[in-house]
Amino acid sequence: MDQGDGSRDALLHHRVVLLGELTATDAALDRVRAIRSGGQDDDEHDPDGAPLSGEWSRLEGNRRATITRLAEIECALSDLAHGSYGICIDCGASIPEGRLEVLPATRQCVDCSSRAG
Ligand SMILES: [Zn+2]
């Protein structure tokens, strides 16, 4: 009963998906950047500038969230390699398999996670 292999597959799959999202977000940011630099610099005074800025903020937010999740997955993969995967970093309890299936990169059990939140 080596639960680690399934978790590793899930983490690697998540990482591929997230890297794909990151690539798509970067491409979208490039497009917005090209539109902004292609026209007037002071697009903040342009009525069309506002939606573009909003799109920029949204994409930047997505990008940061994706990078955070990628970092969590890297940590979980490192835990797997060191045999500490699935162990709560706060109380040392085993994290239930069901929770790891939903949140493969989590490092806290349900109790500690809800206490921290
Ligand atoms: Zn805990």
mmCIF file of C-alpha atoms and ligand atoms in Angstrom:
data_model
loop_
_atom_site.group_PDB
_atom_site.id
_atom_site.type_symbol
_atom_site.label_atom_id
_atom_site.label_comp_id
_atom_site.label_asym_id
_atom_site.label_seq_id
_atom_site.Cartn_x
_atom_site.Cartn_y
_atom_site.Cartn_z
ATOM 1 C CA MET A 1 0.000 0.000 0.000
ATOM 2 C CA ASP A 2 2.266 2.693 -1.300
ATOM 3 C CA GLN A 3 0.083 5.750 -1.264
ATOM 4 C CA GLY A 4 3.014 7.927 -2.299
ATOM 5 C CA ASP A 5 2.966 6.942 -5.964
ATOM 6 C CA GLY A 6 -0.631 8.028 -6.506
ATOM 7 C CA SER A 7 0.002 11.290 -4.690
ATOM 8 C CA ARG A 8 3.120 11.908 -6.732
ATOM 9 C CA ASP A 9 1.200 11.334 -9.973
ATOM 10 C CA ALA A 10 -1.525 13.713 -8.801
ATOM 11 C CA LEU A 11 1.023 16.371 -7.853
ATOM 12 C CA LEU A 12 2.900 16.037 -11.136
ATOM 13 C CA HIS A 13 -0.387 16.267 -13.034
ATOM 14 C CA HIS A 14 -1.348 19.406 -11.100
ATOM 15 C CA ARG A 15 2.043 20.886 -11.828
ATOM 16 C CA VAL A 16 1.633 20.323 -15.591
ATOM 17 C CA VAL A 17 -1.835 21.929 -15.488
ATOM 18 C CA LEU A 18 -0.558 24.924 -13.509
ATOM 19 C CA LEU A 19 2.454 25.402 -15.784
ATOM 20 C CA GLY A 20 0.018 25.439 -18.716
ATOM 21 C CA GLU A 21 -2.073 28.086 -16.961
ATOM 22 C CA LEU A 22 1.057 30.112 -16.224
ATOM 23 C CA THR A 23 2.090 29.996 -19.886
ATOM 24 C CA ALA A 24 -1.388 31.082 -20.987
ATOM 25 C CA THR A 25 -1.458 33.905 -18.434
ATOM 26 C CA ASP A 26 1.996 35.097 -19.502
ATOM 27 C CA ALA A 27 0.874 35.122 -23.135
ATOM 28 C CA ALA A 28 -2.221 37.142 -22.220
ATOM 29 C CA LEU A 29 -0.102 39.589 -20.213
ATOM 30 C CA ASP A 30 2.202 39.970 -23.212
ATOM 31 C CA ARG A 31 -0.806 40.862 -25.362
ATOM 32 C CA VAL A 32 -2.011 43.499 -22.874
ATOM 33 C CA ARG A 33 1.526 44.846 -22.587
ATOM 34 C CA ALA A 34 1.799 45.083 -26.375
ATOM 35 C CA ILE A 35 -1.499 46.963 -26.608
ATOM 36 C CA ARG A 36 -0.443 49.367 -23.865
ATOM 37 C CA SER A 37 3.030 50.073 -25.268
ATOM 38 C CA GLY A 38 1.747 50.220 -28.838
ATOM 39 C CA GLY A 39 -0.452 53.217 -28.150
ATOM 40 C CA GLN A 40 -0.305 56.181 -25.836
ATOM 41 C CA ASP A 41 1.679 55.957 -22.623
ATOM 42 C CA ASP A 42 -0.879 57.856 -20.584
ATOM 43 C CA ASP A 43 -3.705 55.403 -21.120
ATOM 44 C CA GLU A 44 -4.865 56.049 -17.554
ATOM 45 C CA HIS A 45 -6.529 59.169 -18.953
ATOM 46 C CA ASP A 46 -7.953 57.213 -21.845
ATOM 47 C CA PRO A 47 -11.485 55.900 -21.343
ATOM 48 C CA ASP A 48 -10.332 52.663 -22.965
ATOM 49 C CA GLY A 49 -7.459 52.420 -20.491
ATOM 50 C CA ALA A 50 -9.575 51.424 -17.519
ATOM 51 C CA PRO A 51 -10.796 48.044 -18.762
ATOM 52 C CA LEU A 52 -7.281 47.262 -19.946
ATOM 53 C CA SER A 53 -5.880 48.049 -16.494
ATOM 54 C CA GLY A 54 -8.569 45.874 -14.958
ATOM 55 C CA GLU A 55 -7.622 43.006 -17.230
ATOM 56 C CA TRP A 56 -3.968 43.562 -16.356
ATOM 57 C CA SER A 57 -4.700 43.409 -12.594
ATOM 58 C CA ARG A 58 -6.814 40.295 -13.034
ATOM 59 C CA LEU A 59 -4.074 38.536 -15.002
ATOM 60 C CA GLU A 60 -1.377 39.593 -12.525
ATOM 61 C CA GLY A 61 -3.523 38.229 -9.687
ATOM 62 C CA ASN A 62 -4.010 34.943 -11.536
ATOM 63 C CA ARG A 63 -0.294 34.730 -12.204
ATOM 64 C CA ARG A 64 0.635 35.235 -8.543
ATOM 65 C CA ALA A 65 -1.956 32.660 -7.411
ATOM 66 C CA THR A 66 -0.666 30.123 -9.936
ATOM 67 C CA ILE A 67 2.950 30.663 -8.828
ATOM 68 C CA THR A 68 1.916 30.227 -5.169
ATOM 69 C CA ARG A 69 0.178 26.955 -5.981
ATOM 70 C CA LEU A 70 3.184 25.756 -7.983
ATOM 71 C CA ALA A 71 5.421 26.500 -4.988
ATOM 72 C CA GLU A 72 3.077 24.471 -2.744
ATOM 73 C CA ILE A 73 3.288 21.545 -5.144
ATOM 74 C CA GLU A 74 7.099 21.776 -5.203
ATOM 75 C CA CYS A 75 7.061 21.641 -1.378
ATOM 76 C CA ALA A 76 4.766 18.609 -1.420
ATOM 77 C CA LEU A 77 6.982 16.831 -3.973
ATOM 78 C CA SER A 78 9.981 17.589 -1.756
ATOM 79 C CA ASP A 79 8.076 16.187 1.259
ATOM 80 C CA LEU A 80 7.330 13.045 -0.750
ATOM 81 C CA ALA A 81 11.015 12.634 -1.531
ATOM 82 C CA HIS A 82 11.852 12.976 2.175
ATOM 83 C CA GLY A 83 9.051 10.691 3.354
ATOM 84 C CA SER A 84 7.237 13.449 5.227
ATOM 85 C CA TYR A 85 4.377 13.825 2.776
ATOM 86 C CA GLY A 86 0.881 13.554 4.237
ATOM 87 C CA ILE A 87 2.074 14.532 7.709
ATOM 88 C CA CYS A 88 0.613 17.699 9.212
ATOM 89 C CA ILE A 89 3.425 20.272 9.651
ATOM 90 C CA ASP A 90 1.698 21.670 12.758
ATOM 91 C CA CYS A 91 0.612 18.683 14.848
ATOM 92 C CA GLY A 92 2.345 15.751 13.117
ATOM 93 C CA ALA A 93 -0.897 13.850 12.535
ATOM 94 C CA SER A 94 -1.469 11.929 9.300
ATOM 95 C CA ILE A 95 -3.513 13.902 6.820
ATOM 96 C CA PRO A 96 -6.478 11.733 5.634
ATOM 97 C CA GLU A 97 -6.120 10.313 2.135
ATOM 98 C CA GLY A 98 -9.432 11.878 1.072
ATOM 99 C CA ARG A 99 -8.146 15.339 1.941
ATOM 100 C CA LEU A 100 -4.907 14.740 0.027
ATOM 101 C CA GLU A 101 -6.907 13.666 -3.012
ATOM 102 C CA VAL A 102 -8.781 16.987 -2.999
ATOM 103 C CA LEU A 103 -5.805 19.090 -1.896
ATOM 104 C CA PRO A 104 -2.663 17.153 -2.862
ATOM 105 C CA ALA A 105 -0.402 20.059 -1.903
ATOM 106 C CA THR A 106 -1.848 20.634 1.574
ATOM 107 C CA ARG A 107 0.553 20.391 4.513
ATOM 108 C CA GLN A 108 -1.979 20.718 7.327
ATOM 109 C CA CYS A 109 -4.648 18.391 8.683
ATOM 110 C CA VAL A 110 -8.258 19.584 8.729
ATOM 111 C CA ASP A 111 -8.076 20.642 12.389
ATOM 112 C CA CYS A 112 -4.923 22.747 12.032
ATOM 113 C CA SER A 113 -6.082 24.203 8.733
ATOM 114 C CA SER A 114 -9.364 25.379 10.253
ATOM 115 C CA ARG A 115 -7.552 26.729 13.323
ATOM 116 C CA ALA A 116 -5.129 28.677 11.127
ATOM 117 C CA GLY A 117 -7.988 30.032 8.979
HETATM 118 ZN ZN ZN B 1 -2.556 19.172 12.329
#
